Coordinates of N, CA and C in Angstrom, one line a residue:
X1 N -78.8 -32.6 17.2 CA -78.5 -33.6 18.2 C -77.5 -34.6 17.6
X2 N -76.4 -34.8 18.3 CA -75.7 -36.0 17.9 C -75.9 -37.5 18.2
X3 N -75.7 -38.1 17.2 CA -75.8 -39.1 17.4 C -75.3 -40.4 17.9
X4 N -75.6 -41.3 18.5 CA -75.0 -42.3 19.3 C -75.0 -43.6 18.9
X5 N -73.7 -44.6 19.1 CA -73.6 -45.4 18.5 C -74.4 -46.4 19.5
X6 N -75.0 -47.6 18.6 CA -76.0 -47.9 19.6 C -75.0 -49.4 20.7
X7 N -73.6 -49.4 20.0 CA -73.1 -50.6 20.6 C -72.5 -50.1 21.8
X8 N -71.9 -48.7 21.8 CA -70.9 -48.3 23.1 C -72.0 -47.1 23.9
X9 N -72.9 -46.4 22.8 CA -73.3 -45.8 23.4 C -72.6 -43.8 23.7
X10 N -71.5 -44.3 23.1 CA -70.7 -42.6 22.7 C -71.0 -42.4 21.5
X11 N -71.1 -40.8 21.7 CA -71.3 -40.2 20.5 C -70.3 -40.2 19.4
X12 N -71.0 -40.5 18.0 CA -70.4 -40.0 16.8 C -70.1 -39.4 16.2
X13 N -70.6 -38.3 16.9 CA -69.8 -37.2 15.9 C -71.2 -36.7 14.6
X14 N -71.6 -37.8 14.1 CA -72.7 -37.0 13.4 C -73.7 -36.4 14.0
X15 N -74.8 -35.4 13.0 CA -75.1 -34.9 13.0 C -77.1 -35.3 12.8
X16 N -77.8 -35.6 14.2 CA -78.9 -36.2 13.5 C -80.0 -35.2 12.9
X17 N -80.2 -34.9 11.7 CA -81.3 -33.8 10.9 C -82.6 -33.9 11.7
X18 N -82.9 -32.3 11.6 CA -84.2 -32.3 11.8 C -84.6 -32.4 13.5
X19 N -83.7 -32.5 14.0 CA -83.5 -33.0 15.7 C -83.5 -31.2 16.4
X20 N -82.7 -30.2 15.6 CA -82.6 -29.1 15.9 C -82.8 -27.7 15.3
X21 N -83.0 -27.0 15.1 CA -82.7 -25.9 14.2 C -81.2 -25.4 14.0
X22 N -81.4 -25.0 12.8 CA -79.9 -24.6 12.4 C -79.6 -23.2 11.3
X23 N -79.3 -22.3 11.2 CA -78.6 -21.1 10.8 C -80.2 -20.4 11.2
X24 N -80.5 -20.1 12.7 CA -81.1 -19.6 13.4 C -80.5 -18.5 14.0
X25 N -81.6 -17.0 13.8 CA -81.0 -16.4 14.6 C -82.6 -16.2 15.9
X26 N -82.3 -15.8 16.8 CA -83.0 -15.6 18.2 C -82.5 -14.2 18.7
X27 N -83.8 -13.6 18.9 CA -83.5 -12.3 19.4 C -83.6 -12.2 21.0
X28 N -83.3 -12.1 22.0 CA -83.5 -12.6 23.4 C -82.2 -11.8 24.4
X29 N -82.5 -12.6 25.6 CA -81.1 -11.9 26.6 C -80.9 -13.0 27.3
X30 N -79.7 -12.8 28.2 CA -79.4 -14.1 29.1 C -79.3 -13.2 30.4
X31 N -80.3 -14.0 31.3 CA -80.3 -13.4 32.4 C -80.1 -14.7 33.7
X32 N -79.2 -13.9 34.7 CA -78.9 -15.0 35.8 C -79.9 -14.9 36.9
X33 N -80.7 -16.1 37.1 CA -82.1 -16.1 38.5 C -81.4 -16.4 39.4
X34 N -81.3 -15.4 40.5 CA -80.2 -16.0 41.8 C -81.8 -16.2 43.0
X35 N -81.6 -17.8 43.1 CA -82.7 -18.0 44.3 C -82.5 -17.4 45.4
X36 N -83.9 -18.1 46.4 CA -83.6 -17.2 47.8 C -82.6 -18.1 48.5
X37 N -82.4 -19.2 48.2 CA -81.4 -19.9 48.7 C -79.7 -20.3 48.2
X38 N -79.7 -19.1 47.2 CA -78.3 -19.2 47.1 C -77.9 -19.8 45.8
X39 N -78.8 -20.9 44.7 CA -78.3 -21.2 43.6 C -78.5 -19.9 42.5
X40 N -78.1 -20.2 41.5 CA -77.9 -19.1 40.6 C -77.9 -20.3 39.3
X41 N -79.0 -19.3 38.5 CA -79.5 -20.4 36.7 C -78.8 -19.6 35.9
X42 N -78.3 -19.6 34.7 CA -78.4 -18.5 34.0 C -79.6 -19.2 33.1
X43 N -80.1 -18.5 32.4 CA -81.3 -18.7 31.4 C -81.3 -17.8 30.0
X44 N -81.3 -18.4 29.1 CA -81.9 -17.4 27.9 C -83.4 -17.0 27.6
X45 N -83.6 -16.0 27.8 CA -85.3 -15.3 27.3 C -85.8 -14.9 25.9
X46 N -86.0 -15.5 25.1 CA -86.2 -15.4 23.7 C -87.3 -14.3 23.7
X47 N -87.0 -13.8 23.2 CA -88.3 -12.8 22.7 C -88.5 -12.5 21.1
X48 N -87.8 -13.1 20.0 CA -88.4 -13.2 19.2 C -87.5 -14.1 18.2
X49 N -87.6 -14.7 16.9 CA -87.6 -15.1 16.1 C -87.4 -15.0 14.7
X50 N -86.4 -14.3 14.5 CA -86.0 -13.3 13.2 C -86.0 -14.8 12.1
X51 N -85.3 -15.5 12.3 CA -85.0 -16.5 10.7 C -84.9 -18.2 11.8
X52 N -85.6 -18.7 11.0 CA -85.2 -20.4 11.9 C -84.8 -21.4 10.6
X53 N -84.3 -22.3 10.6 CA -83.7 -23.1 9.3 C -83.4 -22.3 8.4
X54 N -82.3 -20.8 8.4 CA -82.2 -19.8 7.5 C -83.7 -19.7 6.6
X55 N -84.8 -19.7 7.2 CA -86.4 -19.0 6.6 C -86.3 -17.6 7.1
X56 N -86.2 -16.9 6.8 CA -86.8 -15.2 7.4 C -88.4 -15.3 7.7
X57 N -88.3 -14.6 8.9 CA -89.6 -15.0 9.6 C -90.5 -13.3 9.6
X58 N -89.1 -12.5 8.8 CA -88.9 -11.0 9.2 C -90.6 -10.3 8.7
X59 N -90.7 -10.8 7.7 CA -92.3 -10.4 7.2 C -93.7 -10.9 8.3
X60 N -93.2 -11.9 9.2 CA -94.3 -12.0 9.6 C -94.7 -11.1 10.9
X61 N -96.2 -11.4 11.6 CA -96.1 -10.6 13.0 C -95.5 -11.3 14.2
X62 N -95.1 -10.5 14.8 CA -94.7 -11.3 16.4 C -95.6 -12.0 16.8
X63 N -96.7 -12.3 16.8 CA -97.5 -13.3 17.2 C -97.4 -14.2 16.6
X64 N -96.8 -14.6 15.4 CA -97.1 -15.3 14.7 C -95.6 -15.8 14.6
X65 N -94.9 -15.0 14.3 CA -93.4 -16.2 14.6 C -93.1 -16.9 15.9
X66 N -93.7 -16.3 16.8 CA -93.6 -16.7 18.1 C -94.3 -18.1 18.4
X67 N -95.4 -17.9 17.6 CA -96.5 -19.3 17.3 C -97.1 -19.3 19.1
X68 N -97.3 -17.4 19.3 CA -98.0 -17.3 19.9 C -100.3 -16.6 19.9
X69 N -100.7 -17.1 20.5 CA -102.1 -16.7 20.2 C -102.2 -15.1 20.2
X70 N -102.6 -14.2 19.7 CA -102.9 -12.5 19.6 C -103.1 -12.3 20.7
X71 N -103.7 -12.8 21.3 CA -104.9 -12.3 22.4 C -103.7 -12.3 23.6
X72 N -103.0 -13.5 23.6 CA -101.6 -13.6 24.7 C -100.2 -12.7 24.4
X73 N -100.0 -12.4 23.3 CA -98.8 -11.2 22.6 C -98.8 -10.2 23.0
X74 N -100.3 -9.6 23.4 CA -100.9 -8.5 23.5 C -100.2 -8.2 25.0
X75 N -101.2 -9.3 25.6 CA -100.4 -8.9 27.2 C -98.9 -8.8 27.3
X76 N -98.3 -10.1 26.5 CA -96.4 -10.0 26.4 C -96.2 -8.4 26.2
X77 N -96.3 -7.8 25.1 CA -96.2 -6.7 24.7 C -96.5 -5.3 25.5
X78 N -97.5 -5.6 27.2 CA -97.7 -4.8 27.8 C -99.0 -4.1 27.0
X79 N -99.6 -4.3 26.1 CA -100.9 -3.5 25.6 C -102.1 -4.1 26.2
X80 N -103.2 -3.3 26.8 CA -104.7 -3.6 27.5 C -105.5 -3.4 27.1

């Protein structure tokens, strides 16, 4: 997140820590939702979590990088 000067109110240019993740990689797709009425979103779909704050996440399970519950992964994953 950058930061804002509190007298004008524009940004500075720096850099506020901890506000975002950084040397992140995200495994995912970008897909465009065209409504029934004609707007169009694009959206990113994350589906998984390889490294966040350059940590390798690579050892753990997908449920668990996801900092999703097992029992809900299962269904993500299509298993019954």
């Amino acid at each position: 997140m950058q930061e804002l000067d509190p007298r004008t109110g524009k940004n500075t240019g720096r850099y506020i820590r901890g506000k975002y993740h950084r040397d992140t990689v995200l495994d995912g797709e970008i897909v465009l939702d065209i409504y029934p009425d004609g707007r169009q979103r694009l959206k990113f779909l994350v589906f998984d979590a390889l490294v966040v704050d350059g940590k390798s996440l690579l050892q753990r399970n997908l449920s668990t990088r996801l900092g999703v519950p097992p029992f809900l992964s299962l269904g993500l994953l299509g298993a019954n």
